[in-house]
Short mmCIF file of C-alpha atoms (C1' of nucleotides) in Angstrom, two decimals:
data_model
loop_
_atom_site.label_atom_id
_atom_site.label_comp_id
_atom_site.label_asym_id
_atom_site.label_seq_id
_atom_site.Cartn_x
_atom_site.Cartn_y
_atom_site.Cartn_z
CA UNK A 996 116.51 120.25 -164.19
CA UNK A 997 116.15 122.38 -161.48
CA UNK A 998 117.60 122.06 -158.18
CA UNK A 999 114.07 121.62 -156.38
CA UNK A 1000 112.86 119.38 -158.84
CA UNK A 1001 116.09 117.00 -158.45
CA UNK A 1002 115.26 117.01 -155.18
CA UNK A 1003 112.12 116.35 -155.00
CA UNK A 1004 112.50 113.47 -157.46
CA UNK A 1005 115.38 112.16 -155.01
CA UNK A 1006 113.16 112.14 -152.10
CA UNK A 1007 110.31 110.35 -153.79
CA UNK A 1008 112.52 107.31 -154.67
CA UNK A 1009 114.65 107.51 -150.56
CA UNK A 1010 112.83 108.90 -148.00
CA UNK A 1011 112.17 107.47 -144.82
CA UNK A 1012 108.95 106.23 -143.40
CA UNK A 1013 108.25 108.62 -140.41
CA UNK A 1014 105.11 108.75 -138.12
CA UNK A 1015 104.93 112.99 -138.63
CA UNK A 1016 105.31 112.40 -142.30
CA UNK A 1017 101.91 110.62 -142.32
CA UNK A 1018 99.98 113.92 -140.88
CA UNK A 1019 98.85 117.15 -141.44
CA UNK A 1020 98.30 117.27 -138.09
CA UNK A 1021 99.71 120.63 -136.66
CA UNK A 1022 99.60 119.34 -133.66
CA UNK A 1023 101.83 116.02 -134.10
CA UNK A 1024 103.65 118.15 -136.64
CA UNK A 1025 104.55 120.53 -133.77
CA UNK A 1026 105.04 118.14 -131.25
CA UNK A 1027 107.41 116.53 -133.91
CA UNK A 1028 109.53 119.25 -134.68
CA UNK A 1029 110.19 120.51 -130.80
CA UNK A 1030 111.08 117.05 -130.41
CA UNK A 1031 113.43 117.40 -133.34
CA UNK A 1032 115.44 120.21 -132.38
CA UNK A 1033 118.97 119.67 -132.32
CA UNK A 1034 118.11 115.76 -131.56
CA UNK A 1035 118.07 113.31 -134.15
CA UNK A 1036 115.58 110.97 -135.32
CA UNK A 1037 116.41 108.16 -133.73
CA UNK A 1038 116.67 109.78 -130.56
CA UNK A 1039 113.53 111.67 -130.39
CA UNK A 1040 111.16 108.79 -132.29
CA UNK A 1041 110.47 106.79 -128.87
CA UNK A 1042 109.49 110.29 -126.80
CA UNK A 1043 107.41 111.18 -129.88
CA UNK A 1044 105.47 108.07 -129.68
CA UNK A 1045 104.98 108.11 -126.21
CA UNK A 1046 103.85 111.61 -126.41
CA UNK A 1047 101.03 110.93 -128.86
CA UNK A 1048 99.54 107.85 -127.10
CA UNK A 1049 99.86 110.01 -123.77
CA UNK A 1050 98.72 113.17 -124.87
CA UNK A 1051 96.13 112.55 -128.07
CA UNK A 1052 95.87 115.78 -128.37
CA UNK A 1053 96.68 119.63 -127.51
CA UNK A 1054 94.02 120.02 -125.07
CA UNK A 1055 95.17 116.96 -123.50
CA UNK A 1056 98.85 118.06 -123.37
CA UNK A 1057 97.73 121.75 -121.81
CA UNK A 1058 95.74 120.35 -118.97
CA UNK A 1059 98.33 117.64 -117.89
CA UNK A 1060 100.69 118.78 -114.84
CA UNK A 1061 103.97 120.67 -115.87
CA UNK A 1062 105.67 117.59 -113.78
CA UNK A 1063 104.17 115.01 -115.99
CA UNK A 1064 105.22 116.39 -119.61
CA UNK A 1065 108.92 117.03 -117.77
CA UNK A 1066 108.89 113.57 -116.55
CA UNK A 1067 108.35 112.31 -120.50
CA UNK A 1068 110.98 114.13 -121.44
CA UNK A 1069 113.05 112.87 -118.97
CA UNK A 1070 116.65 111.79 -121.32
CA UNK A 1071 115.96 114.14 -124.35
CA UNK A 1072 117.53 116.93 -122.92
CA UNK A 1073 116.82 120.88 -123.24
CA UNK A 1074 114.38 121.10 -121.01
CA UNK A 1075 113.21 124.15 -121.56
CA UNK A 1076 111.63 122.49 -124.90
CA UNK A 1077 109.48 120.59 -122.56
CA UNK A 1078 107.79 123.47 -120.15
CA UNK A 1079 107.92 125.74 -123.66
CA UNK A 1080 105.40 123.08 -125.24
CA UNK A 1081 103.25 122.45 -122.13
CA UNK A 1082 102.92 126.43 -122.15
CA UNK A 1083 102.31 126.54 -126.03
CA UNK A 1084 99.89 123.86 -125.58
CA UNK A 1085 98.20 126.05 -123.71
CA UNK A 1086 98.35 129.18 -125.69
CA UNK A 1087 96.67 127.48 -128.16
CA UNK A 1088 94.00 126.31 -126.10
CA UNK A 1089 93.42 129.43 -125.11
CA UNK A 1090 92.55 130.36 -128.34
CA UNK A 1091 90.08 128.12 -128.98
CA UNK A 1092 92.05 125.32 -129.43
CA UNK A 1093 92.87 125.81 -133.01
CA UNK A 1094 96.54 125.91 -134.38
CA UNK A 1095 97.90 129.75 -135.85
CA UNK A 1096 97.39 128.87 -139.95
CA UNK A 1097 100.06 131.38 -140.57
CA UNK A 1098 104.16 131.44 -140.28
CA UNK A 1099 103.53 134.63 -138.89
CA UNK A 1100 101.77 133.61 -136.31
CA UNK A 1101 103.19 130.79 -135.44
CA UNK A 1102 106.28 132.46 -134.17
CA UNK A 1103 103.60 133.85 -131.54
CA UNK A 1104 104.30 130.36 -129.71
CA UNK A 1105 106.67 129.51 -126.97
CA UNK A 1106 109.71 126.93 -128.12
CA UNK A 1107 108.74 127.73 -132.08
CA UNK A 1108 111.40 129.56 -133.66
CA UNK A 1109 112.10 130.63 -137.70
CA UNK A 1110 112.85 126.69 -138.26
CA UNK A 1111 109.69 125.28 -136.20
CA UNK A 1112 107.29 128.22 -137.97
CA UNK A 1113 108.36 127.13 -141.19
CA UNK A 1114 108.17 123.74 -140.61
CA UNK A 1115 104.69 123.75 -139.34
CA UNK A 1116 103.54 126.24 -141.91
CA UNK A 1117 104.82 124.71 -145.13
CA UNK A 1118 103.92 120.69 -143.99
CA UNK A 1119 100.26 121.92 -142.84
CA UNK A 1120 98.98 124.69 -144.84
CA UNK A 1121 101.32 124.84 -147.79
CA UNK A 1122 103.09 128.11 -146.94
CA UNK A 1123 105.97 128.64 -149.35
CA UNK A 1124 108.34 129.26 -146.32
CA UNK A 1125 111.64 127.61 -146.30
CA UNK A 1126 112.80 125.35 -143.71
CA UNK A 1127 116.54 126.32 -142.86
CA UNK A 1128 118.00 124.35 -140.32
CA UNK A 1129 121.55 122.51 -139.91
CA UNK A 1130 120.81 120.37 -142.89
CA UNK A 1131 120.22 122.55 -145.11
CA UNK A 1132 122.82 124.74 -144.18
CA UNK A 1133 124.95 121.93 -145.17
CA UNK A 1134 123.59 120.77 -148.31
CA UNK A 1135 123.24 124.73 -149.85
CA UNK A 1136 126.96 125.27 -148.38
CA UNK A 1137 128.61 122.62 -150.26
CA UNK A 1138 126.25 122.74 -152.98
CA UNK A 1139 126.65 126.27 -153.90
CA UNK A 1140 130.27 126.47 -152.57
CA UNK A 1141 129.16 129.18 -149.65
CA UNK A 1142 131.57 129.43 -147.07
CA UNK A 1143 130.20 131.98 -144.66
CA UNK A 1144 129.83 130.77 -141.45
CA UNK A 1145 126.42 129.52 -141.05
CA UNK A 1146 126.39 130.68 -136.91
CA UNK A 1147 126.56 134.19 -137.79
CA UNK A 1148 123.70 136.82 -138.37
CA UNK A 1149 124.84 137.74 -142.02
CA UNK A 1150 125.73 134.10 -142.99
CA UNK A 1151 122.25 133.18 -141.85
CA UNK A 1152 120.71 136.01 -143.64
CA UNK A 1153 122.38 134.45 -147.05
CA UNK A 1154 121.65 130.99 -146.32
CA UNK A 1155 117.85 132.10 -146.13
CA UNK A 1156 117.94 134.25 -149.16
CA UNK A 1157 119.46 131.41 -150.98
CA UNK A 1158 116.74 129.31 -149.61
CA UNK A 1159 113.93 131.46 -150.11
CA UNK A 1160 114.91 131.17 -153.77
CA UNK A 1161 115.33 127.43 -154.21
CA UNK A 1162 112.23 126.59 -152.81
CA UNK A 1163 109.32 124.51 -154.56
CA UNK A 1164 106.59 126.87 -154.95
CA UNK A 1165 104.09 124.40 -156.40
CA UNK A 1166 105.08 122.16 -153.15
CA UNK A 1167 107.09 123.76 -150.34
CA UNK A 1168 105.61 121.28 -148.06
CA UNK A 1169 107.55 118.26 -149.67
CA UNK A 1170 110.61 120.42 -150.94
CA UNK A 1171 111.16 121.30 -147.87
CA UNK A 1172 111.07 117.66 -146.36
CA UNK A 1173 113.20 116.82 -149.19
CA UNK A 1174 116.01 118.98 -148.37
CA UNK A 1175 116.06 118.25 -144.96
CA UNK A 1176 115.89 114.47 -145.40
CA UNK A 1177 118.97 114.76 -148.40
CA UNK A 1178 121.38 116.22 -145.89
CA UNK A 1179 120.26 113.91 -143.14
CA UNK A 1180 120.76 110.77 -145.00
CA UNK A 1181 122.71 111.85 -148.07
CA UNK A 1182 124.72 115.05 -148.04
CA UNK A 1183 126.24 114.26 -144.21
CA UNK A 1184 128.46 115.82 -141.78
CA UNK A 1185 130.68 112.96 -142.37
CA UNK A 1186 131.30 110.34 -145.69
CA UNK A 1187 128.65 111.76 -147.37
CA UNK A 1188 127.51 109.75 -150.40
CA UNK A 1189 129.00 111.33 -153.18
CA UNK A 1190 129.30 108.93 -155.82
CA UNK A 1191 125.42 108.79 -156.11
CA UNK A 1192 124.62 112.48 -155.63
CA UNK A 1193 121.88 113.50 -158.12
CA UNK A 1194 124.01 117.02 -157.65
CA UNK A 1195 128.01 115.66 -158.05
CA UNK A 1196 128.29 117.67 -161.37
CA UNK A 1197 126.91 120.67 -160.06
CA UNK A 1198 128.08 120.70 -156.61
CA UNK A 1199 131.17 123.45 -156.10
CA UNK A 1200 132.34 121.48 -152.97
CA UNK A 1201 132.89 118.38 -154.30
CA UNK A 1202 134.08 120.00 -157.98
CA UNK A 1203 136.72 121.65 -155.88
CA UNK A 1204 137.64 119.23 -153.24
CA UNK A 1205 136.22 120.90 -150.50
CA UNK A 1206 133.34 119.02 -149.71
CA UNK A 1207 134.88 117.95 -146.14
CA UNK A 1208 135.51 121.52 -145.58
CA UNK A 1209 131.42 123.28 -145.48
CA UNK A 1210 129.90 124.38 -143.88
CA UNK A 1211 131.81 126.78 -141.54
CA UNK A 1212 130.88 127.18 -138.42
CA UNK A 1213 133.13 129.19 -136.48
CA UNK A 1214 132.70 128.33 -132.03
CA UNK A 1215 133.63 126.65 -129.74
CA UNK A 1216 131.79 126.06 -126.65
CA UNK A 1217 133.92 125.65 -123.45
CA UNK A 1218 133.53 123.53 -120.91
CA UNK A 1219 132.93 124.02 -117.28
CA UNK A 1220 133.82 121.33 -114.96
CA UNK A 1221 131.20 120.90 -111.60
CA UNK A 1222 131.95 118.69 -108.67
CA UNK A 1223 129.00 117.44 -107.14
CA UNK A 1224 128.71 115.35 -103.94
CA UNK A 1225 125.37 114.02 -103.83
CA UNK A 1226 123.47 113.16 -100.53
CA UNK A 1227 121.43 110.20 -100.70
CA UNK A 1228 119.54 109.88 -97.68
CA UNK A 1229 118.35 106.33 -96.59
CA UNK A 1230 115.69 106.61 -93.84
CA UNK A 1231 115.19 103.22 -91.66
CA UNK A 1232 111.43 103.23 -93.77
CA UNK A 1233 113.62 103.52 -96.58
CA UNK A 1234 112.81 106.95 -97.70
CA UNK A 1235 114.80 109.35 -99.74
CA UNK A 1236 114.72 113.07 -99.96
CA UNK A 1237 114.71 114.55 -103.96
CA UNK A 1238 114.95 118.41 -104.24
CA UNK A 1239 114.20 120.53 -106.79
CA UNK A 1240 115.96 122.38 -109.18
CA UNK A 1241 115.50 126.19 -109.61
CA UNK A 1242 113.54 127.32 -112.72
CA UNK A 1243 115.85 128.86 -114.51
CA UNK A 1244 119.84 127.41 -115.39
CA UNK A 1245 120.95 123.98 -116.45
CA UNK A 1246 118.10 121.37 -115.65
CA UNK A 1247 115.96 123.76 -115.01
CA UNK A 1248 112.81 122.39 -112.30
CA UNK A 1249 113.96 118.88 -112.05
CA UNK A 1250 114.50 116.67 -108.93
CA UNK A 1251 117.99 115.60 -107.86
CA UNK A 1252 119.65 114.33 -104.20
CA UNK A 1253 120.49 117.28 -102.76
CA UNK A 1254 124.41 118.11 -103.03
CA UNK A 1255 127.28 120.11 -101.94
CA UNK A 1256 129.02 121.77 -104.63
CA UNK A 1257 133.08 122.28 -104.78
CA UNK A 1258 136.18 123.15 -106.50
CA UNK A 1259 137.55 119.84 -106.70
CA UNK A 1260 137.54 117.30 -104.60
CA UNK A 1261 136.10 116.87 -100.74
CA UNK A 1262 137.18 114.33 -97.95
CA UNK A 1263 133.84 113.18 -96.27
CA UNK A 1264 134.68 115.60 -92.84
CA UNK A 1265 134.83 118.42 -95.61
CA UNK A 1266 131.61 117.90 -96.92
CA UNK A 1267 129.86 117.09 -93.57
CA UNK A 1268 130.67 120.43 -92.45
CA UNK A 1269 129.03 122.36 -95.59
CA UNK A 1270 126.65 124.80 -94.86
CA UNK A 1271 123.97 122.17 -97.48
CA UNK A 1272 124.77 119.28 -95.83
CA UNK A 1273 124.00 120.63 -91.95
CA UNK A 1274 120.95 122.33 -92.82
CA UNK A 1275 119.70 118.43 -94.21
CA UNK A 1276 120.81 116.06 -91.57
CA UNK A 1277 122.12 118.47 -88.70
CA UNK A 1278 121.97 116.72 -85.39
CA UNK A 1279 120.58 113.23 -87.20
CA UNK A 1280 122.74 110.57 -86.79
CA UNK A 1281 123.80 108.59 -89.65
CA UNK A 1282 126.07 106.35 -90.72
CA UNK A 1283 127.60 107.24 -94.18
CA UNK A 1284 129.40 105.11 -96.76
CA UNK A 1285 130.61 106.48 -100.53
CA UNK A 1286 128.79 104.99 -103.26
CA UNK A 1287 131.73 105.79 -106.05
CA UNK A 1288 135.03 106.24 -104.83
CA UNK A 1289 136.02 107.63 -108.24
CA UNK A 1290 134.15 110.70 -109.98
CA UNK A 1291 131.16 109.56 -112.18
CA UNK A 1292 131.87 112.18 -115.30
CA UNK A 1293 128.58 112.95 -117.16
CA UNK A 1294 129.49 115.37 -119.66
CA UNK A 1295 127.48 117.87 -121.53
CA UNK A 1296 128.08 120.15 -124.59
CA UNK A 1297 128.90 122.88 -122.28
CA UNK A 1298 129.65 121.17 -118.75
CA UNK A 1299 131.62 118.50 -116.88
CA UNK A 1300 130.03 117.41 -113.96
CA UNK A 1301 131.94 115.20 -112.03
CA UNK A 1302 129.33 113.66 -109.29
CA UNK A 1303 129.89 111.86 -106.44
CA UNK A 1304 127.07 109.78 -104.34
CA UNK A 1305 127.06 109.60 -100.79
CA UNK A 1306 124.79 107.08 -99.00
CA UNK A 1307 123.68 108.39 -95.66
CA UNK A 1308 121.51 106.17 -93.68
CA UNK A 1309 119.75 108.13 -91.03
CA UNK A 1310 118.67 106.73 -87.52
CA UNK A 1311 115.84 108.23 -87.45
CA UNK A 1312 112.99 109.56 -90.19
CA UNK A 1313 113.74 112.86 -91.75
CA UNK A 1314 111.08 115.47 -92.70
CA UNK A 1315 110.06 115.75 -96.58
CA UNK A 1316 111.56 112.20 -97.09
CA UNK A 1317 109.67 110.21 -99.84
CA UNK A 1318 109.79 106.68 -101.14
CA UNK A 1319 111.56 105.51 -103.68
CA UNK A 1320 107.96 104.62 -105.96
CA UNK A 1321 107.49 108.80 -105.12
CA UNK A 1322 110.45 109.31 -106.16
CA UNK A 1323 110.64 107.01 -109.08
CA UNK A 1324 107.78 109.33 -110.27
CA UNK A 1325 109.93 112.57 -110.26
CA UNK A 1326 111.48 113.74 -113.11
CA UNK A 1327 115.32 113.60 -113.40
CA UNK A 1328 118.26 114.49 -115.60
CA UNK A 1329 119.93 111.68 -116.90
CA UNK A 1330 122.92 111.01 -114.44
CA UNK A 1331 120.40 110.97 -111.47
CA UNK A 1332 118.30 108.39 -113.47
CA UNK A 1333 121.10 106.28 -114.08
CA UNK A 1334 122.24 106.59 -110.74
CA UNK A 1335 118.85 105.62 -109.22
CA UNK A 1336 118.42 102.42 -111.72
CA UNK A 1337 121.97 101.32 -110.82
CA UNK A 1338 121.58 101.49 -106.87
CA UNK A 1339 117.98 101.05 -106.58
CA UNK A 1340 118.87 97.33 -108.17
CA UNK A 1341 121.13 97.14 -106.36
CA UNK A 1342 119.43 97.83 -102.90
CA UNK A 1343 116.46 95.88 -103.86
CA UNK A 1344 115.33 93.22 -101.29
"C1'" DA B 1101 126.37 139.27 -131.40
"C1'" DA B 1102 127.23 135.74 -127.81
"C1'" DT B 1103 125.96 132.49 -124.73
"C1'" DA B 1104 123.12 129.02 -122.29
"C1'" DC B 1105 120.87 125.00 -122.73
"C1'" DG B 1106 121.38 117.94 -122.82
"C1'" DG B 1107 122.32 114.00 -124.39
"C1'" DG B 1108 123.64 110.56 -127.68
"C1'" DG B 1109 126.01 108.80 -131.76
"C1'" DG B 1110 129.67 108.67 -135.32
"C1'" DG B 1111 134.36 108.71 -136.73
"C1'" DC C 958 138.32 113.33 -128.22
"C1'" DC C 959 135.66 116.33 -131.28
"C1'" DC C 960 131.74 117.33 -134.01
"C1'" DC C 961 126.96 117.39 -135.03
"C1'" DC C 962 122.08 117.01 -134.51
"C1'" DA C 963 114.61 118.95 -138.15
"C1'" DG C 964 117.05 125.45 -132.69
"C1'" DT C 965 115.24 128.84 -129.29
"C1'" DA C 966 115.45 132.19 -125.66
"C1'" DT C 967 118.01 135.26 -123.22
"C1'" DT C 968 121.57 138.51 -122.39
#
DNA sequence: AATACGGGGGG
DNA sequence: CCCCCAGTATT
């Protein structure tokens, strides 16, 4: 039988039960599959739901704030997905509202990329446009026994080819689920199930041992390590003061404390004479207490940042300081939120 | 062709 | 600790 037929009989029989698998949508399949980028199901299923019931539908999504889609976000990480798909959304409304039909045109959108244009293309309108994304770099590489590196311009140009050959033309829209889902649940990065692969007598990897060794991917991100010595300002009204992010770098146009930034570490007289911290409480008096004595280390694919909170409470009220249900309403990355749950509980009268 | 861009989960 | 995840945009 042929490969896409195996595989479409295999996801008939174990495929999961997914919201975007119940649509043709292009909307919710869009929405889906930015959510779904380089995040895994179980991750991005909450933000997806809480998407749809917010935002119904595109025009809906274009017209709410920037601030408000960011703050929904808030924990998936990427940003840059988010403002991308509040700036799609309204690209499409802008053209009437209606979804581009073709994969073509699809890649006219902010955020949507070969995988996303195929995606939406093949699940809505039957395109016969494979979907080639990490999973199915990793089923065709062990499968076929293809061990170019799948992060490099010509390995990507053969995985496609390969793909653009092995896929269902009588139903690219399921194949192409069907892949997808077999290396999610079946063919994995790790233990995959091989002793009830529909593919163990035809797959070179696991006929030659190798299974554990495809794909190839050949990086290695390095990390940077940031110190970061937060300021949280306590006002006697019980303000705070949030700041935001630029619009471009790491966390792009969120809200954080404002902080002082360092080498390593800082004694308290250090950081009181940064250049940051004079131009926010110079000539207020305060009284100042550390929140973590020892570095809170929130690590990211590509950075370290070891953060350190400082409560200052002021005297007196401080320009641009807003409460804490203002600030609640900002949106944050995920070390700020966890900082804020931990010490707003624990501040609570 | 490389690098930047988050956060969580698995082994 | 390291790797990976329904990738894309920018340099």
């Amino acid at each position: 039988m042929e490969i896409s037929a195996r595989l479409l009989e295999w996801y008939k029989n174990h495929h999961r039960s997914l919201p975007w698998r119940k649509t043709r949508d292009p909307y919710k399949i869009w929405l889906s599959e930015i959510i779904l980028q380089q995040t895994r199901v179980n991750q991005g299923l909450p933000y997806y739901l809480n998407f749809i019931e917010t935002f119904p539908t595109v025009d809906d999504l274009a017209r709410a704030p920037q601030e408000q889609v960011l703050k929904l976000w808030q924990g998936l990480g990427y940003y840059s997905r988010a403002r991308n798909l509040h700036k799609a959304a309204q690209q499409v409304v802008e053209d009437g509202g209606i979804f581009p039909t073709s994969y073509k045109d699809l890649l006219t959108l902010k955020g949507v990329g070969a995988y996303t244009a195929a995606a939406i293309a093949s699940f809505c309108y039957d395109e016969v446009v494979p979907v080639v994304d990490g999973n199915v770099y990793r089923v065709l590489s062990r499968l076929m026994g293809i061990s170019s590196p799948i992060n490099t311009t010509p390995g990507q140009k053969e995985f496609r080819a390969l793909a653009t050959m092995l896929i269902s033309k009588k139903d690219p829209a399921t194949y192409n689920q069907a892949i997808m889902e077999f290396g999610a649940t079946h063919c994995t990065p790790k233990n995959p199930l091989c002793n009830s692969c529909p593919f163990q007598t035809d797959c070179v990897a696991f006929n030659m041992g190798k299974v554990d060794e495809l794909p190839v991917k050949v990086k290695k991100t390095k990390v940077k390590n940031l110190f970061h010595h937060y300021l949280v300002v306590l006002t006697p009204q019980n303000k705070t003061i949030l700041q935001q992010r630029p619009q471009s770098g790491i966390w792009a146009g969120l809200y954080e404390f404002p902080f002082v930034e360092s080498i390593g570490n800082l004694l308290f007289h250090e950081l009181r004479e940064d250049q940051v911290f004079q131009e926010l409480l110079g000539g207020v008096r305060f009284r100042e207490s550390v929140y973590n004595q020892d570095p809170i280390v929130h690590k990211l694919s590509h950075r370290k940042v070891h953060a350190y909170f400082w409560v200052i409470e002021t005297e007196t009220e401080i320009p641009n300081a807003i409460t804490r249900d203002e600030a609640a309403e900002k949106p944050v990355h995920v070390l700020i939120e966890r900082f804020m749950r931990e010490f707003w509980n624990i501040t609570k009268e």
